[in-house]
Each structure stands twice: as C-alpha cells, then as structure tokens.
Amino acid sequence: MSKQTICERERSYIEKMNKFQLSHKFKKVGYYFTFGVFGLMIIQKLFEEPSWIKPALRGLILFGMLLISVSKDKIEDEFIESLRSQSYRIAFILGILYALLQPFVNYFVGLLFDKNETMEGFSYFQVLFYMLIVQLMVFWQLKRMNK
C-alpha cells in the first residue's frame, strides 16, 4: 500500500468527520428529550431520590442538547454551516472564560456574604451546559439576524 493512498484515506476520513451531522429529525427528538428530562429534573426536586438520579439526569440533558446542536436545519447550506461554526467558536471561547473566571466570582461573592469562604471549583456539567446553551443561543441569534 503506497504512502499516497494512506494519506488520501486519512484526508477523506477527516473530511467526513468534519462534516458529521445528524438529520433534521433528530433536532425534534433532541427538543422532546431535553424538555422531558428538564421536566423530570423539576419533578425529582419534589421527591427523595437515590444519589445516582441527579448525575444521570444531568448527563441525559446534555445528550439532548447535543442532539439539537449537531442536527441539521431544514435548509442546510454553506451560510448555515458558517453560522454554526461561528457559534461553536464563540461558545468555546466563552466556555473557557467561564471556566477561568467563575471560581473567582464565586469566591468574591461568597466573601461578601460569608467571611469564611474558600475557593472551590465546579463541575464539568456547569461548563458543558454553559457551552451548549451559548452555542445554541448564539446560533439562533445569528440565524435570526441574518434572515
């Protein structure tokens, strides 16, 4: 097998992965799934639950939002792909800033109310949820502004 064919196969594989998207049907599935899990999270607050329920529901809501994020729109063209790329870029940058600044914000606000406040981290769920929310909202806003 020649070196050129290996490189061509790798390039085509990377291009295929770069263009990966689910069909438009999965966007509706993602909405139903996300709002259903959100409803379960609200109901879960009313009852005493086993300790594994909360992390499972958090993972499921992230999965539902990911389905919405990677699903195609009804009309998927280069312009929509460009808007989607911009929204991912913005979400990534804001997610990094959130992860860097949020512990300090929590610390200083905690100092205002409690003199014994210590610097604490936060969970992966907060960062991923924030990044997915920002990506979806920025994408919707960019689409709305460019109609």
mmCIF file with all atom_site columns, C-alpha atoms in Angstrom, residues 34-98:
data_model
loop_
_atom_site.group_PDB
_atom_site.id
_atom_site.type_symbol
_atom_site.label_atom_id
_atom_site.label_alt_id
_atom_site.label_comp_id
_atom_site.label_asym_id
_atom_site.label_entity_id
_atom_site.label_seq_id
_atom_site.pdbx_PDB_ins_code
_atom_site.Cartn_x
_atom_site.Cartn_y
_atom_site.Cartn_z
_atom_site.occupancy
_atom_site.B_iso_or_equiv
_atom_site.pdbx_formal_charge
_atom_site.auth_seq_id
_atom_site.auth_comp_id
_atom_site.auth_asym_id
_atom_site.auth_atom_id
_atom_site.pdbx_PDB_model_num
ATOM 1  C CA . THR A 1 34 ? -34.268 17.808 26.592 1.00 0.00 ? 34 THR A CA 1
ATOM 2  C CA . PHE A 1 35 ? -37.584 19.246 27.746 1.00 0.00 ? 35 PHE A CA 1
ATOM 3  C CA . GLY A 1 36 ? -38.708 15.833 29.022 1.00 0.00 ? 36 GLY A CA 1
ATOM 4  C CA . VAL A 1 37 ? -35.549 15.409 31.086 1.00 0.00 ? 37 VAL A CA 1
ATOM 5  C CA . PHE A 1 38 ? -35.872 19.007 32.307 1.00 0.00 ? 38 PHE A CA 1
ATOM 6  C CA . GLY A 1 39 ? -39.398 18.192 33.492 1.00 0.00 ? 39 GLY A CA 1
ATOM 7  C CA . LEU A 1 40 ? -38.081 15.089 35.254 1.00 0.00 ? 40 LEU A CA 1
ATOM 8  C CA . MET A 1 41 ? -35.421 17.227 36.953 1.00 0.00 ? 41 MET A CA 1
ATOM 9  C CA . ILE A 1 42 ? -38.130 19.525 38.292 1.00 0.00 ? 42 ILE A CA 1
ATOM 10 C CA . ILE A 1 43 ? -40.232 16.573 39.494 1.00 0.00 ? 43 ILE A CA 1
ATOM 11 C CA . GLN A 1 44 ? -37.122 14.970 41.020 1.00 0.00 ? 44 GLN A CA 1
ATOM 12 C CA . LYS A 1 45 ? -36.732 18.014 43.287 1.00 0.00 ? 45 LYS A CA 1
ATOM 13 C CA . LEU A 1 46 ? -40.071 17.170 44.956 1.00 0.00 ? 46 LEU A CA 1
ATOM 14 C CA . PHE A 1 47 ? -39.144 13.615 45.933 1.00 0.00 ? 47 PHE A CA 1
ATOM 15 C CA . GLU A 1 48 ? -36.302 11.974 47.772 1.00 0.00 ? 48 GLU A CA 1
ATOM 16 C CA . GLU A 1 49 ? -34.318 10.137 45.155 1.00 0.00 ? 49 GLU A CA 1
ATOM 17 C CA . PRO A 1 50 ? -31.328 7.791  45.033 1.00 0.00 ? 50 PRO A CA 1
ATOM 18 C CA . SER A 1 51 ? -27.963 9.516  44.632 1.00 0.00 ? 51 SER A CA 1
ATOM 19 C CA . TRP A 1 52 ? -27.484 8.306  41.032 1.00 0.00 ? 52 TRP A CA 1
ATOM 20 C CA . ILE A 1 53 ? -30.591 10.051 39.656 1.00 0.00 ? 53 ILE A CA 1
ATOM 21 C CA . LYS A 1 54 ? -29.213 13.603 39.566 1.00 0.00 ? 54 LYS A CA 1
ATOM 22 C CA . PRO A 1 55 ? -25.988 12.791 37.632 1.00 0.00 ? 55 PRO A CA 1
ATOM 23 C CA . ALA A 1 56 ? -27.956 10.575 35.239 1.00 0.00 ? 56 ALA A CA 1
ATOM 24 C CA . LEU A 1 57 ? -30.465 13.339 34.505 1.00 0.00 ? 57 LEU A CA 1
ATOM 25 C CA . ARG A 1 58 ? -27.641 15.832 34.014 1.00 0.00 ? 58 ARG A CA 1
ATOM 26 C CA . GLY A 1 59 ? -25.984 13.539 31.501 1.00 0.00 ? 59 GLY A CA 1
ATOM 27 C CA . LEU A 1 60 ? -29.279 12.994 29.688 1.00 0.00 ? 60 LEU A CA 1
ATOM 28 C CA . ILE A 1 61 ? -29.995 16.713 29.397 1.00 0.00 ? 61 ILE A CA 1
ATOM 29 C CA . LEU A 1 62 ? -26.505 17.264 27.959 1.00 0.00 ? 62 LEU A CA 1
ATOM 30 C CA . PHE A 1 63 ? -27.156 14.452 25.479 1.00 0.00 ? 63 PHE A CA 1
ATOM 31 C CA . GLY A 1 64 ? -30.456 16.027 24.398 1.00 0.00 ? 64 GLY A CA 1
ATOM 32 C CA . MET A 1 65 ? -28.832 19.412 23.911 1.00 0.00 ? 65 MET A CA 1
ATOM 33 C CA . LEU A 1 66 ? -26.019 17.780 21.934 1.00 0.00 ? 66 LEU A CA 1
ATOM 34 C CA . LEU A 1 67 ? -28.627 16.183 19.642 1.00 0.00 ? 67 LEU A CA 1
ATOM 35 C CA . ILE A 1 68 ? -30.095 19.626 18.996 1.00 0.00 ? 68 ILE A CA 1
ATOM 36 C CA . SER A 1 69 ? -26.651 21.113 18.417 1.00 0.00 ? 69 SER A CA 1
ATOM 37 C CA . VAL A 1 70 ? -25.366 18.565 15.868 1.00 0.00 ? 70 VAL A CA 1
ATOM 38 C CA . SER A 1 71 ? -28.615 18.129 13.925 1.00 0.00 ? 71 SER A CA 1
ATOM 39 C CA . LYS A 1 72 ? -29.063 19.743 10.539 1.00 0.00 ? 72 LYS A CA 1
ATOM 40 C CA . ASP A 1 73 ? -31.514 22.535 9.898  1.00 0.00 ? 73 ASP A CA 1
ATOM 41 C CA . LYS A 1 74 ? -34.278 22.102 7.364  1.00 0.00 ? 74 LYS A CA 1
ATOM 42 C CA . ILE A 1 75 ? -32.220 24.046 4.866  1.00 0.00 ? 75 ILE A CA 1
ATOM 43 C CA . GLU A 1 76 ? -28.537 23.332 5.444  1.00 0.00 ? 76 GLU A CA 1
ATOM 44 C CA . ASP A 1 77 ? -26.244 25.338 3.166  1.00 0.00 ? 77 ASP A CA 1
ATOM 45 C CA . GLU A 1 78 ? -22.788 26.919 3.399  1.00 0.00 ? 78 GLU A CA 1
ATOM 46 C CA . PHE A 1 79 ? -24.175 30.007 5.116  1.00 0.00 ? 79 PHE A CA 1
ATOM 47 C CA . ILE A 1 80 ? -25.804 27.942 7.883  1.00 0.00 ? 80 ILE A CA 1
ATOM 48 C CA . GLU A 1 81 ? -22.582 25.941 8.230  1.00 0.00 ? 81 GLU A CA 1
ATOM 49 C CA . SER A 1 82 ? -20.677 29.209 8.624  1.00 0.00 ? 82 SER A CA 1
ATOM 50 C CA . LEU A 1 83 ? -23.105 30.426 11.306 1.00 0.00 ? 83 LEU A CA 1
ATOM 51 C CA . ARG A 1 84 ? -22.851 27.094 13.108 1.00 0.00 ? 84 ARG A CA 1
ATOM 52 C CA . SER A 1 85 ? -19.055 27.285 13.012 1.00 0.00 ? 85 SER A CA 1
ATOM 53 C CA . GLN A 1 86 ? -19.116 30.830 14.401 1.00 0.00 ? 86 GLN A CA 1
ATOM 54 C CA . SER A 1 87 ? -21.455 29.791 17.208 1.00 0.00 ? 87 SER A CA 1
ATOM 55 C CA . TYR A 1 88 ? -19.198 26.867 18.184 1.00 0.00 ? 88 TYR A CA 1
ATOM 56 C CA . ARG A 1 89 ? -16.179 29.169 18.183 1.00 0.00 ? 89 ARG A CA 1
ATOM 57 C CA . ILE A 1 90 ? -17.920 31.756 20.366 1.00 0.00 ? 90 ILE A CA 1
ATOM 58 C CA . ALA A 1 91 ? -19.218 29.057 22.730 1.00 0.00 ? 91 ALA A CA 1
ATOM 59 C CA . PHE A 1 92 ? -15.741 27.589 23.090 1.00 0.00 ? 92 PHE A CA 1
ATOM 60 C CA . ILE A 1 93 ? -14.123 30.936 23.886 1.00 0.00 ? 93 ILE A CA 1
ATOM 61 C CA . LEU A 1 94 ? -16.865 31.946 26.339 1.00 0.00 ? 94 LEU A CA 1
ATOM 62 C CA . GLY A 1 95 ? -16.733 28.487 27.929 1.00 0.00 ? 95 GLY A CA 1
ATOM 63 C CA . ILE A 1 96 ? -13.013 28.876 28.581 1.00 0.00 ? 96 ILE A CA 1
ATOM 64 C CA . LEU A 1 97 ? -13.546 32.338 30.053 1.00 0.00 ? 97 LEU A CA 1
ATOM 65 C CA . TYR A 1 98 ? -16.392 30.987 32.196 1.00 0.00 ? 98 TYR A CA 1
#
